[in-house]
Backbone as a ProteinNet text record, in pm:
[ID]
protein_1_A
[PRIMARY]
MADTQGPQVTGRSKRTLYIILFAASLIVGFMAAVQISTVRQPATARSDIVELRSELAQQQAKQEGLLKTLDDLQHQLEKYQATGGNRAGMAEALVQEVQDARRQAGLEPASGPGVIVTIRDLPGPAITGQDTHVYDWMLQMIVNLLYGNGAEGIALNGQRLITTSFIREVNGVMQVDTHPISMPYVIEAVGDPDRMKAALTINPIVQDYRQIGKEVTIEVRKGGEVVNLPAYHDPVEFRFAKKEVTGGS
[TERTIARY]
-4137.9	-4079.7	-3964.5	-3852.7	-3735.4	-3762.9	-3707.7	-3724.3	-3626.2	-3676.8	-3589.7	-3568.9	-3629.4	-3614.6	-3481.1	-3424.2	-3297.9	-3320.3	-3214.2	-3224.9	-3323.1	-3402.5	-3503.1	-3444.9	-3478.7	-3434.2	-3528.5	-3475.8	-3557.8	-3609.7	-3708.3	-3762.3	-3657.1	-3565.4	-3458	-3367.6	-3337	-3251	-3317.9	-3451.9	-3523.2	-3517.9	-3535.8	-3530.4	-3393	-3288.2	-3151.9	-3133.4	-3183.9	-3171.8	-3248.3	-3370.7	-3450	-3378.8	-3315.7	-3244.6	-3130.7	-3054.6	-2941.2	-2990	-3097.4	-3150.5	-3204	-3269.8	-3323	-3210.4	-3101.6	-2987	-2924	-2913	-2853.7	-2938.7	-3071.7	-3158.8	-3149.7	-3136.3	-3120.1	-2992.4	-2884.3	-2756.5	-2765.2	-2825.8	-2839.7	-2921.7	-3031	-3113.3	-3038.4	-2959.5	-2882.6	-2776.2	-2713.1	-2612.2	-2673.9	-2794.6	-2861.6	-2890.9	-2934.6	-2963.4	-2837.5	-2725.6	-2598	-2558.5	-2572.3	-2535.1	-2622.1	-2754.2	-2845.3	-2814.8	-2795.1	-2770	-2638.1	-2540.6	-2410.8	-2419.8	-2493.5	-2502.4	-2583.7	-2686.5	-2779.9	-2727.6	-2614.1	-2566.2	-2481.4	-2527.3	-2450.2	-2342.2	-2233.9	-2128.9	-2163.9	-2232.4	-2283.3	-2179.9	-2074	-1971.6	-1838.2	-1731.8	-1598.4	-1571.4	-1625.5	-1601.3	-1665.4	-1762.8	-1830.8	-1755.3	-1659.3	-1595.2	-1521.2	-1443.9	-1366.8	-1459.6	-1568.3	-1663	-1728.7	-1765.6	-1828.8	-1733.3	-1607.4	-1509.3	-1489.9	-1485.8	-1470.5	-1589.5	-1709.2	-1829.7	-1833.6	-1791.1	-1789.1	-1694.8	-1577.3	-1481.8	-1541.2	-1614.2	-1677.2	-1783.9	-1863.8	-1968.1	-1907.9	-1797.7	-1732.8	-1677.7	-1621.7	-1571.2	-1684.5	-1799.5	-1915.3	-1960.3	-1962	-2009	-1914.9	-1784.7	-1689.7	-1712.8	-1740.4	-1769.4	-1896.3	-1997.7	-2123.3	-2105.2	-2024.7	-1997.9	-1929.2	-1835.7	-1767.2	-1866.1	-1954.5	-2053.8	-2148.5	-2190	-2279.5	-2212.8	-2085.1	-2011.7	-2002.4	-1977.8	-1972.2	-2106.2	-2214.9	-2347.8	-2377.5	-2332.7	-2355	-2283.2	-2158.8	-2084.5	-2151.3	-2199	-2266	-2393.4	-2467.9	-2590.1	-2559.3	-2453.9	-2417.5	-2377.9	-2311.9	-2274.9	-2399	-2496.8	-2618.5	-2695.8	-2700.3	-2771.8	-2703.1	-2569.7	-2495.3	-2517.3	-2544.7	-2567.3	-2701	-2795.6	-2925.3	-3001.2	-2976.6	-3046.8	-2979.4	-2868.2	-2796.9	-2731.3	-2767.7	-2719.4	-2568.7	-2514.9	-2370.1	-2296	-2345.3	-2281.3	-2294.7	-2411.9	-2433.1	-2342.5	-2327.7	-2240.4	-2096.5	-2054.1	-1917.9	-1898.5	-2001.6	-1993.2	-1984.6	-2060.9	-2057.8	-1922.4	-1864.4	-1731.8	-1629.5	-1639.1	-1546.7	-1563.7	-1689.6	-1714.6	-1651.7	-1662.5	-1602.5	-1451.2	-1390.2	-1245.3	-1203.7	-1280.9	-1250.6	-1263.2	-1367.9	-1388.2	-1274.7	-1228.9	-1117.8	-989.5	-968.5	-848.8	-853.9	-970.3	-983.7	-974.6	-1015.9	-1011.6	-873.8	-780.7	-646.5	-629.2	-727	-719.6	-650.6	-606.4	-530.8	-400.6	-293.5	-170.4	-196	-115.1	-129.9	8.1	16.4	142	111	202.7	184.2	281.4	271.3	358	330	428.6	408.7	537.4	540.9	658.7	693.5	820.5	868.6	934.6	877.8	928.4	1001.3	1127.4	1208.1	1250.1	1227.8	1263.5	1368.9	1486.5	1596.3	1673.6	1762.8	1846.4	1946.4	1966.7	2068.6	2207	2297.3	2433.8	2501.1	2595.7	2666.4	2626.3	2677.9	2647.6	2499.7	2449.6	2308.7	2282.5	2162.2	2121.7	2094	2147	2125.9	2043	1979.1	1904.7	1763.4	1714.7	1576.6	1524.6	1393.9	1328.5	1346.3	1410.8	1434.7	1353	1253.2	1174.1	1072	1051.3	946.3	821.2	717	592.7	496.5	399.6	305.3	227.5	192.2	114.9	195.6	328.4	412.2	407.7	408	393.3	253.5	153.1	15.6	-4.6	65	51.8	100.6	211.4	261.4	165.3	113	15.5	-107.3	-158.6	-276	-246.2	-125.1	-86.3	-84	-34.6	-31.3	-172.4	-256	-394.8	-466.4	-439.3	-504.1	-457.6	-350.5	-298.2	-294.8	-396	-420.4	-364.7	-309	-259.3	-375.2	-360	-464.1	-435.8	-319	-281.5	-150.9	-137.2	-17.3	22.8	153.1	207.9	315.9	322.7	424.1	508.1	636.8	729.6	673.1	615.5	565.4	427.6	362.6	228.4	127.8	36.2	-64.5	-163.9	-196.7	-293.5	-430.1	-534.1	-671.6	-747.1	-877.2	-953.5	-956.4	-944.3	-948.7	-809.7	-704.8	-568.6	-538.5	-444.3	-400.6	-249.3	-191.1	-48.1	-38.9	22.4	30	155.3	193.8	310.9	264.9	309.5	270.1	396.6	412.2	529.4	660.5	664.1	786.1	806.6	710.9	722.7	619.1	665.7	574.2	506.6	376.8	300.4	213	198.9	96.4	-4.3	-123.7	-220.6	-153.3	-128.5	-61.6	81.2	134.2	266.4	370.8	472.1	576.2	665.1	702	793.7	898.5	1006.9	1113.7	1179.9	1264.6	1340.2	1433.2	1460.1	1400	1255.3	1174.2	1034.9	1024.5	962.7	949.2	800.4	756.4	616.1	608.2	540.2	524.7	381.6	367	234.1	221.2	109.4	77.1	-18.8	12.8	-70.3	8.5	-36.4	32	162.6	277.6	403.4	440.7	416.2	453.5	370.4	241.6	153.6	190.6	216.3	249.9	384.8	482.3	613.6	603.7	526.6	511	447.9	347	280.6	376.4	458.3	554.7	663.4	703.4	813.6	777	652.9	614.1	552.8	525	460.3	562.8	530.4	626.1	664.2	585.1	614.3	750.2	789.6	920.5	1031.7	1017.5	1116.2	1118	1002.1	995.9	1079.7	1076.3	1158.9	1307.1	1345.8	1487.3	1534.4	1445.6	1483.1	1509.3	1458	1485.3	1588	1664.2	1774.7	1735.8	1625.3	1582.6	1594.4	1634.5	1644.8	1521.4	1460.3	1342.6	1377.6	1377.8	1405.1	1277.5	1258.1	1139	1185.9	1156.8	1195.9	1073.2	1084	972.8	986.2	875.5	870.6	765.5	808.7	715.8	783.9	708.8	764.1	773.5	893.9	912.7	926	935.7	950.8	817.6	788.8	661.3	683.8	582.8	577.3	489.6	537.8	462.6	413	282.2	221.7	168.4	191.5	133.8	-14.4	-83.3	-223.3	-230.2	-338.1	-365.2	-404.2	-335.9	-355.3	-415.2	-443.1	-505.9	-657.2	-725.1	-871.9	-930.6	-1033.7	-1103	-1223.3	-1219.6	-1325.9	-1392.5	-1524.4	-1601.9	-1671.4	-1654.3	-1715.8	-1862.5	-1898.3	-2034.2	-2109.5	-2040	-2107.5	-2141.1	-2267.4	-2314.1	-2374.1	-2371.1	-2430.6	-2580.4	-2633.5	-2776.7	-2850.1	-2953.2	-3032.3	-3157.4	-3176.5	-3293.3	-3378.8	-3504.4	-3595.5	-3570.1	-3617.4	-3599.3	-3676.7	-3631.8	-3698.4	-3769.1
-3742.5	-3870.8	-3905.7	-3952.8	-3984.8	-4108.1	-4108.9	-4222.3	-4331.1	-4444.8	-4553.6	-4660	-4643.3	-4744.6	-4729.1	-4840.3	-4838.5	-4788.6	-4786.5	-4741.3	-4827.4	-4763.8	-4833.7	-4875.8	-4996.9	-5046.5	-4995.8	-4930.7	-4874.7	-4984.6	-4946.5	-5044	-5098.5	-5012	-5057.2	-5156.3	-5127.4	-5218.3	-5353.3	-5350.4	-5476.5	-5558.9	-5492.8	-5566.1	-5628.9	-5553.8	-5607.1	-5730.4	-5723.2	-5837.9	-5957.5	-5932.8	-6042.5	-6108.8	-6026.8	-6082	-6171.6	-6124.1	-6202.3	-6333	-6324.9	-6445.9	-6543	-6490.9	-6576.8	-6647.9	-6572.8	-6634.1	-6741.6	-6713.3	-6811.8	-6938	-6922	-7039.2	-7123.2	-7057.4	-7132	-7214.7	-7154.9	-7225.8	-7346	-7327.2	-7438.6	-7550.7	-7515.1	-7617.1	-7692.9	-7621.2	-7687.4	-7778.2	-7734.6	-7818	-7947.7	-7939	-8060	-8154.8	-8098.3	-8182.1	-8249.6	-8175.6	-8233.4	-8349.6	-8331.8	-8438.1	-8561.6	-8542.3	-8655.1	-8730.7	-8655.5	-8721.5	-8796.1	-8745.1	-8811.7	-8940.1	-8937.3	-9054.3	-9165	-9130.7	-9231.1	-9308.4	-9269.2	-9338.5	-9458.3	-9582	-9699.6	-9732.5	-9791.4	-9839.5	-9982.4	-9998.5	-10128.9	-10213.3	-10153.4	-10229.1	-10160.6	-10238.2	-10182.6	-10070.6	-10083.1	-9980.5	-9847.6	-9850.9	-9727.6	-9652.1	-9716.7	-9655.1	-9528.2	-9535.5	-9418.6	-9303.3	-9335.5	-9230.8	-9168.1	-9253.6	-9202.2	-9116.3	-9159.6	-9079.9	-8944.1	-8943.7	-8817.3	-8726.1	-8785.3	-8705.2	-8654.9	-8740.6	-8700	-8582.4	-8588.6	-8478.5	-8349.2	-8359.9	-8241.2	-8185.5	-8275.6	-8230.6	-8167.2	-8224.8	-8167.7	-8029.1	-8012.8	-7881.4	-7780.1	-7824.3	-7734.8	-7695.7	-7794.8	-7767.5	-7671.7	-7688.7	-7596.9	-7454.4	-7440.7	-7308.1	-7249.7	-7334.2	-7287.5	-7248.7	-7325.5	-7291	-7155.6	-7131	-7001.3	-6889.2	-6910.5	-6808.9	-6786.3	-6895.6	-6884.3	-6808.5	-6836.5	-6766.1	-6617.2	-6584.6	-6443.4	-6375	-6444.9	-6387.7	-6367.1	-6462.3	-6449.8	-6327.3	-6307.8	-6190.5	-6061.6	-6064.7	-5947	-5917.2	-6021.7	-6004.8	-5946.7	-5997.2	-5946.8	-5799.6	-5760.8	-5620	-5531.9	-5574.5	-5495.6	-5489.1	-5602.8	-5604.6	-5515.9	-5514	-5433.8	-5284.6	-5244.6	-5101.9	-5056.6	-5149.2	-5114.2	-5013.5	-5011.8	-4918.1	-4782.9	-4764.1	-4637.8	-4624.5	-4521.5	-4509.3	-4490	-4412.2	-4389.6	-4520.1	-4598.5	-4725.9	-4823.3	-4823.3	-4912.5	-4874.7	-4744.9	-4699.5	-4741.9	-4730.9	-4771.5	-4921.5	-5000.5	-5145.3	-5179	-5106.9	-5132	-5094.4	-4983.8	-4944.1	-5051.6	-5107.9	-5213.5	-5336.2	-5367.6	-5481.7	-5459.2	-5337.3	-5305.9	-5321.8	-5273.9	-5286.5	-5433.1	-5512.4	-5655.2	-5723	-5685.3	-5744.7	-5707.6	-5582.9	-5539.9	-5615.8	-5637.4	-5710.4	-5854.5	-5918.9	-6057.4	-6069.7	-5965.6	-5968.8	-5936	-5894.5	-5862	-5718.1	-5633.1	-5492.9	-5405.6	-5465.5	-5395.8	-5472.7	-5403.5	-5475.4	-5573.2	-5677.1	-5778	-5823.3	-5862.6	-5915.7	-6019.3	-6112.4	-6216.6	-6329.9	-6435.3	-6551.2	-6615.1	-6682.1	-6745.7	-6802.9	-6818.1	-6873.4	-6787.8	-6794.7	-6731.8	-6841.2	-6867.8	-6971.5	-6903.1	-6938.8	-6878.5	-6986	-6957.9	-7050.5	-6982.2	-7043.9	-6987.2	-7100.2	-7063.3	-7163	-7221.8	-7352.8	-7417.1	-7369.1	-7350.5	-7314.1	-7428.4	-7393.8	-7496.1	-7494.6	-7590.6	-7595.2	-7622.4	-7564.9	-7582.4	-7725.5	-7773	-7907.4	-7905.3	-8004	-8012	-8135.4	-8130.1	-8246	-8257.3	-8157.2	-8161.3	-8019.1	-8009.8	-7879.9	-7832	-7717.4	-7663.2	-7536.7	-7514	-7391.4	-7403.3	-7294.3	-7287.8	-7231.1	-7312.2	-7270.9	-7209.7	-7135.2	-7066.3	-7164	-7280.8	-7376.3	-7430.9	-7430.4	-7477.1	-7379.1	-7250	-7149.9	-7156	-7176	-7182.1	-7300.4	-7411	-7528.3	-7498.8	-7426.1	-7391.7	-7296.4	-7199.2	-7105.9	-7181.5	-7273.6	-7351.6	-7437.9	-7493.1	-7576.6	-7494.6	-7372.6	-7285.6	-7247.2	-7209.9	-7175.9	-7296.1	-7414.5	-7534.1	-7574.6	-7512.2	-7545.4	-7423.7	-7340.1	-7235.6	-7098.6	-7075	-6940.8	-6841.7	-6731.3	-6628.9	-6512.9	-6510.9	-6408.2	-6446.7	-6417.3	-6456.6	-6343.1	-6325.2	-6232.7	-6305.7	-6277.9	-6337.1	-6225	-6225.1	-6119.9	-5980.7	-5966.4	-5836.4	-5800.6	-5889.9	-5864.4	-5945.5	-5876.9	-5944.1	-6019	-6140.1	-6220.6	-6210	-6195.8	-6198.3	-6303.1	-6315.5	-6423	-6411.4	-6289.9	-6272.7	-6268	-6286.7	-6280.7	-6402.1	-6385.4	-6497	-6491.1	-6609.1	-6623	-6687.2	-6618.3	-6674.5	-6623.2	-6698.2	-6662.5	-6614.9	-6496.5	-6436.6	-6405.8	-6474	-6453.6	-6468.4	-6569.9	-6598	-6512.7	-6425.7	-6337.9	-6379.9	-6413.1	-6449.8	-6324.5	-6336.4	-6221.9	-6261	-6166.3	-6174	-6066.1	-6108.7	-6017.1	-5953.9	-5824.7	-5763.3	-5720.6	-5763.2	-5718.9	-5826	-5793.4	-5892	-5919.8	-6045.7	-6086.2	-6178.6	-6200.2	-6286.1	-6357.8	-6455.3	-6529.3	-6433.2	-6459.8	-6566.6	-6534.4	-6639	-6621.5	-6633.5	-6533	-6529.3	-6528.4	-6634.8	-6648.4	-6630.9	-6525.7	-6497.2	-6528.8	-6599.6	-6641	-6619.6	-6560.3	-6543.5	-6654.9	-6721.8	-6832.5	-6916.3	-7039.5	-7131.2	-7176.3	-7128.3	-7159	-7306.4	-7372	-7513.3	-7600.1	-7571.8	-7649.5	-7628.9	-7504.2	-7477.2	-7537.6	-7527.9	-7586.3	-7737.7	-7801.3	-7946.9	-7987.9	-7913.1	-7945.7	-7931.8	-7828.2	-7808.4	-7915.2	-7956.1	-8051.8	-8188.6	-8232.5	-8367.7	-8371.7	-8256	-8255.5	-8278.4	-8359.1	-8387.9	-8266	-8159	-8044.4	-7983.9	-7986.6	-7931.5	-8014.5	-8147.1	-8234.1	-8214.7	-8186.2	-8161	-8039.1	-7936.8	-7818.6	-7855.4	-7935.5	-7971.5	-8054.7	-8134.8	-8218.1	-8135.6	-8013.4	-7928	-7819.7	-7843.9	-7754.6	-7630.3	-7635.4	-7520.1	-7551.2	-7451.9	-7464.1	-7401.7	-7475.6	-7426.3	-7417	-7296.1	-7276.7	-7229.1	-7276.3	-7241.5	-7176.8	-7050	-6975.5	-6956.2	-6997.5	-6986.1	-6856	-6784.4	-6661.9	-6679.6	-6679.1	-6686	-6629.6	-6620.5	-6556.2	-6406.4	-6353.2	-6210	-6172.7	-6272.3	-6244.3	-6264.8	-6177.5	-6185	-6172.6	-6212.3	-6191.1	-6069.3	-5976.3	-5854.8	-5861	-5851.1	-5855.1	-5717.2	-5673.8	-5545.9	-5562.4	-5451.7	-5455.8	-5472.2	-5531.9	-5536.8	-5396.1	-5342.9	-5201.7	-5177.3	-5282.8	-5264	-5252.2	-5192.1	-5186.8	-5327.5	-5348.7	-5477.3	-5466.6	-5543.2	-5535.6	-5671.6	-5669.5	-5790.9	-5778.6	-5880.4	-5877.3	-5915.3	-6007.7	-6060.7	-6030.2	-6028.6	-6002.5	-5854.4	-5824.6	-5687.6	-5665.3	-5540	-5505.1	-5526.5	-5593	-5618.6	-5489.8	-5460.4	-5339.8	-5377.7	-5316.6	-5345.3	-5221	-5242.3	-5130.1	-5054.4	-4933.1	-4851.1	-4907.2	-4875.1	-4926	-4813.2
11087.8	11130.6	11037	11093.4	11011.8	10928.6	10807.6	10717	10756.1	10803.1	10850.2	10744.7	10627.3	10523.4	10453.2	10406.3	10332.4	10191.7	10109.6	9971.5	9894.6	9810.6	9732.5	9598.2	9555.5	9426.3	9319.3	9216.9	9110.6	9020.6	8933.6	8840.4	8747.4	8701.9	8613	8684.2	8813.2	8889.2	8907.1	8933.9	8949.8	8821.9	8707.2	8581.1	8561.1	8597.8	8584.9	8671.3	8795.9	8885.7	8831.5	8777.6	8723.3	8605.8	8519.9	8404	8449.8	8549.9	8600.1	8661.2	8742.7	8805.7	8701.5	8597	8491.9	8417.9	8387	8319	8405.5	8535	8625.2	8632.1	8635.5	8643.1	8516.6	8400.6	8276	8277.9	8328.6	8333.4	8425.6	8543.5	8637.3	8575.1	8506.6	8442.6	8335.6	8255.7	8150.3	8209.3	8319.9	8385.3	8434.9	8490.3	8538.5	8423.3	8310.1	8193.2	8142.4	8144.1	8100.4	8189.3	8321.2	8414	8393.7	8376.3	8359.4	8231.3	8120.1	7992.2	7994	8068.9	8076.6	8157.3	8268.3	8355.3	8291.8	8214.9	8165.5	8045	7986.2	7868.1	7909.2	7884.8	7924.7	7822.9	7871.6	7782	7742.4	7628.5	7589.2	7518.1	7470.4	7399.5	7418.4	7403.9	7422.5	7323.2	7200.9	7099.8	7135.7	7229.1	7268.4	7376.5	7442.5	7558.1	7519	7409.8	7367.7	7333	7261	7222.3	7345.1	7442.6	7563.1	7643.9	7651.4	7724.7	7659.1	7525.3	7454.1	7478.9	7473.8	7497.9	7641.4	7735.2	7875.1	7896	7830.1	7842.9	7788.2	7676.1	7618.9	7712.3	7770.7	7862.4	7986.9	8035.4	8152.7	8121.9	8000.9	7961.7	7954.1	7898.9	7893.2	8032.9	8121.6	8257.1	8328.9	8307.1	8368.9	8319.7	8188.7	8135.4	8193.9	8210.4	8268.6	8414.8	8486.9	8626.3	8636.2	8544.5	8544.6	8515.9	8417.1	8384.8	8501.5	8565.7	8680.3	8794	8816.1	8921.6	8890.9	8762.8	8723.9	8745.5	8710.2	8730.2	8878.4	8960.2	9103.9	9159.6	9117.2	9162.7	9114.2	8989.7	8936.2	9014.7	9047.2	9124.8	9262.2	9325.6	9457.7	9452.3	9343.1	9328.8	9319.8	9237.9	9223.4	9354.8	9425.2	9552.2	9655.2	9652	9749.5	9728.8	9604.6	9579.9	9635.5	9656	9711.7	9628.4	9498.4	9412.3	9403.3	9472	9465.4	9328.9	9254.3	9116.9	9110.2	9202	9200.7	9226.3	9323.7	9353.3	9238.8	9173	9060	8943.6	8919.7	8811.6	8837.8	8962.9	8998	8976.8	9012.9	8992.9	8845.1	8762.2	8618.3	8558.5	8605.7	8558	8590.8	8711.1	8750.5	8662.4	8626.5	8538.7	8401.7	8351.4	8221.3	8227.4	8334.8	8349.7	8358.7	8432.6	8443.1	8307	8232.8	8100.4	8005.6	8011	7925.8	7961.7	8090.8	8132.6	8084.2	8099.6	8055.6	7904	7832.3	7686.3	7630.8	7717.5	7670.8	7628.6	7658.4	7618	7721.6	7830.8	7934.5	7960.1	8002.4	8037	8150.9	8157.1	8262.4	8307.5	8432.4	8485.1	8591.1	8608.7	8707.9	8683.6	8762.5	8741.3	8606	8552.8	8422.9	8367.9	8237	8169.5	8048.5	8010.7	7888	7804.6	7688.5	7598.7	7483.5	7465	7359	7259.7	7131.7	7023.9	6937.6	6929	6849.8	6783.1	6691.9	6625.3	6723.9	6714.6	6796.3	6753.9	6848.4	6809.6	6734.8	6649.8	6574.1	6428	6352.1	6208.3	6182.9	6074.6	6039.8	5995.3	6023.2	5981.2	5831.4	5761.4	5616.7	5583.8	5468.6	5420.9	5473.6	5547	5594	5612.6	5618.7	5634.7	5778.5	5795.3	5929.5	5954.9	5872.2	5883.9	5996.4	6070.4	6172.2	6105.5	6099.6	6034.7	6136.8	6082.8	6171.2	6259.2	6204.6	6284	6401.5	6388.9	6498.7	6616	6585.1	6690.8	6751.6	6665.3	6714.2	6807.6	6781.5	6868.1	7009.4	7020.5	7154	7223.8	7149.3	7206.9	7256.4	7174.6	7214.6	7337.1	7341.7	7455.2	7584	7575.8	7693.5	7736.9	7640.2	7674	7736.3	7683.3	7734.4	7872.2	7920.3	8052.8	8144.5	8128.3	8226.9	8197.9	8078.4	8048.5	8046.3	8117	8123.8	8029	7970.8	7874.9	7809.5	7678.7	7604.4	7510.8	7496.5	7397.5	7319	7189.5	7102	7043.9	7078.4	7035.5	7064	7183.4	7226.5	7176.2	7100.4	7048.1	7129.2	7195.6	7278.4	7190.2	7230.6	7157.5	7223.7	7141.4	7190.2	7109.5	7133.2	7069.4	6917.9	6863.8	6718.5	6655.8	6735	6681.3	6594.1	6503.2	6420.2	6404.1	6391.3	6361.7	6224.4	6130.4	5996.1	5925.9	5824.3	5745.4	5608.5	5570.7	5443.2	5363.7	5249.9	5163.9	5241.5	5327.6	5402.1	5525.3	5557.1	5674	5777.8	5897.9	6005.8	6059.4	6086.5	6134.7	6253.3	6345.5	6449.2	6414.3	6376.1	6316.7	6193.9	6194.3	6078.3	6110.1	6224.7	6267.5	6235.2	6154.8	6122.9	6243.7	6260.6	6366.9	6306.8	6379.1	6328.5	6445.3	6411.2	6512.5	6586.8	6715.7	6796.1	6832	6843.6	6882.2	7034.1	7095.1	7240.9	7275.2	7341.6	7380.4	7531.8	7575.1	7717.8	7759.1	7869.6	7915.2	8065.1	8106.6	8248.2	8288.4	8397.2	8444.4	8543.5	8564	8655.1	8589.4	8636.3	8567.2	8571.4	8683.4	8695.4	8601.4	8593.4	8505.7	8358.9	8320	8180.2	8143.2	8233.4	8204.2	8190.8	8279.4	8272.4	8139.9	8095	7968.7	7851.2	7853.5	7745.2	7746.7	7865.1	7877.4	7822.3	7845.4	7804	7664.8	7605.1	7473.8	7362.7	7262.3	7154	7070.7	7073.5	6988.1	7020.1	7148.5	7184.9	7122.1	7124.9	7061.9	6910.9	6851.6	6707.6	6670.3	6753.8	6728.4	6730.7	6826.9	6839.3	6721	6665	6550.9	6425.5	6420.8	6304.7	6339.5	6446.5	6478.9	6555.6	6630.2	6708.7	6858	6931.9	7076.8	7140.9	7232.7	7304.2	7452.1	7504.9	7647.1	7716	7838	7916.2	8045.7	8060.4	8180.1	8268.5	8393.2	8487.9	8565.8	8575.6	8656	8765	8889.8	9001.6	9124.8	9233.8	9352.1	9328.7	9336.9	9314.3	9168.4	9079.1	8936.8	8865.6	8770.4	8700	8549.8	8475.8	8331.7	8306.6	8226.5	8195.2	8051	8034.8	7902.1	7865.2	7741.7	7698.9	7668.3	7654.9	7613	7461.7	7414.9	7271.3	7228	7126.9	7094.2	6956.3	6880.8	6750.1	6765.5	6667.3	6673.8	6671.6	6751.5	6753.9	6661.5	6552.9	6453.5	6438.9	6421.6	6399.1	6263.9	6179.4	6046.9	6051.3	6139.3	6139.4	6268.6	6381.8	6508.8	6518.8	6542.6	6554.1	6691.8	6735	6862.8	6857.9	6960.2	6965.6	6999.4	6922.4	6943.4	7020.5	7136.1	7218.7	7230.2	7260	7275.1	7402.8	7409.9	7528.9	7645.5	7767.8	7886.8	7957.4
[MASK]
+++++++++++++++++++++++++++++++++++++++++++++++++++++++++++++++++++++++++++++++++++++++++++++++++++++++++++++++++++++++++++++++++++++++++++++++++++++++++++++++++++++++++++++++++++++++++++++++++++++++++++++++++++++++++++++++++++++++++++++++++++++++++

């Protein structure tokens, strides 16, 4: 008699599905607790309003992160379910997850709509009587502003930034990680170009640059034009985070 049953899910696959479902249930439970704790806090005095608004913003940010994680888990679960226990299909799904993770981590090149921010000296005579130096924290502020407004990837003077990257000045030399860079500073970001440009336009940091004799130009790339980011190519090292060792299954 012909076997009419579909592919069987192995014990290992079942454990993987259970882990994903358990993680998803924990996230949903935590989200519910966040919503309840946020709603139940009354504004008893005017002085509490600012604090409550700040806490609400933090809780909303946490919830957005949890929603993203939950969505990722849901997609991962659907991939495992779609393989039906087929090892070849599961391996292919895992390879795709690794590639997606590398892209999100900045370890793969990226391209898409975005902005190119260029910082250079203003033409004309140099400003005298005040500090006109561009400090590392000034570059970091623009990078943070772009990330805070939807940038999905950023490069500074051709150096891709990842979560462990740093911008600092050492003995008068600006560096991205260990790579020296110099003026003009070119910050390329992939993301919503209109949102990032609007954030840069209204933020005082751009005016601060102009007050010290620097020109800040914002070039929008969208439609047929894209921003191309290189991959991060240095070794990724962690001083304290170690790979978790689990027992055999």
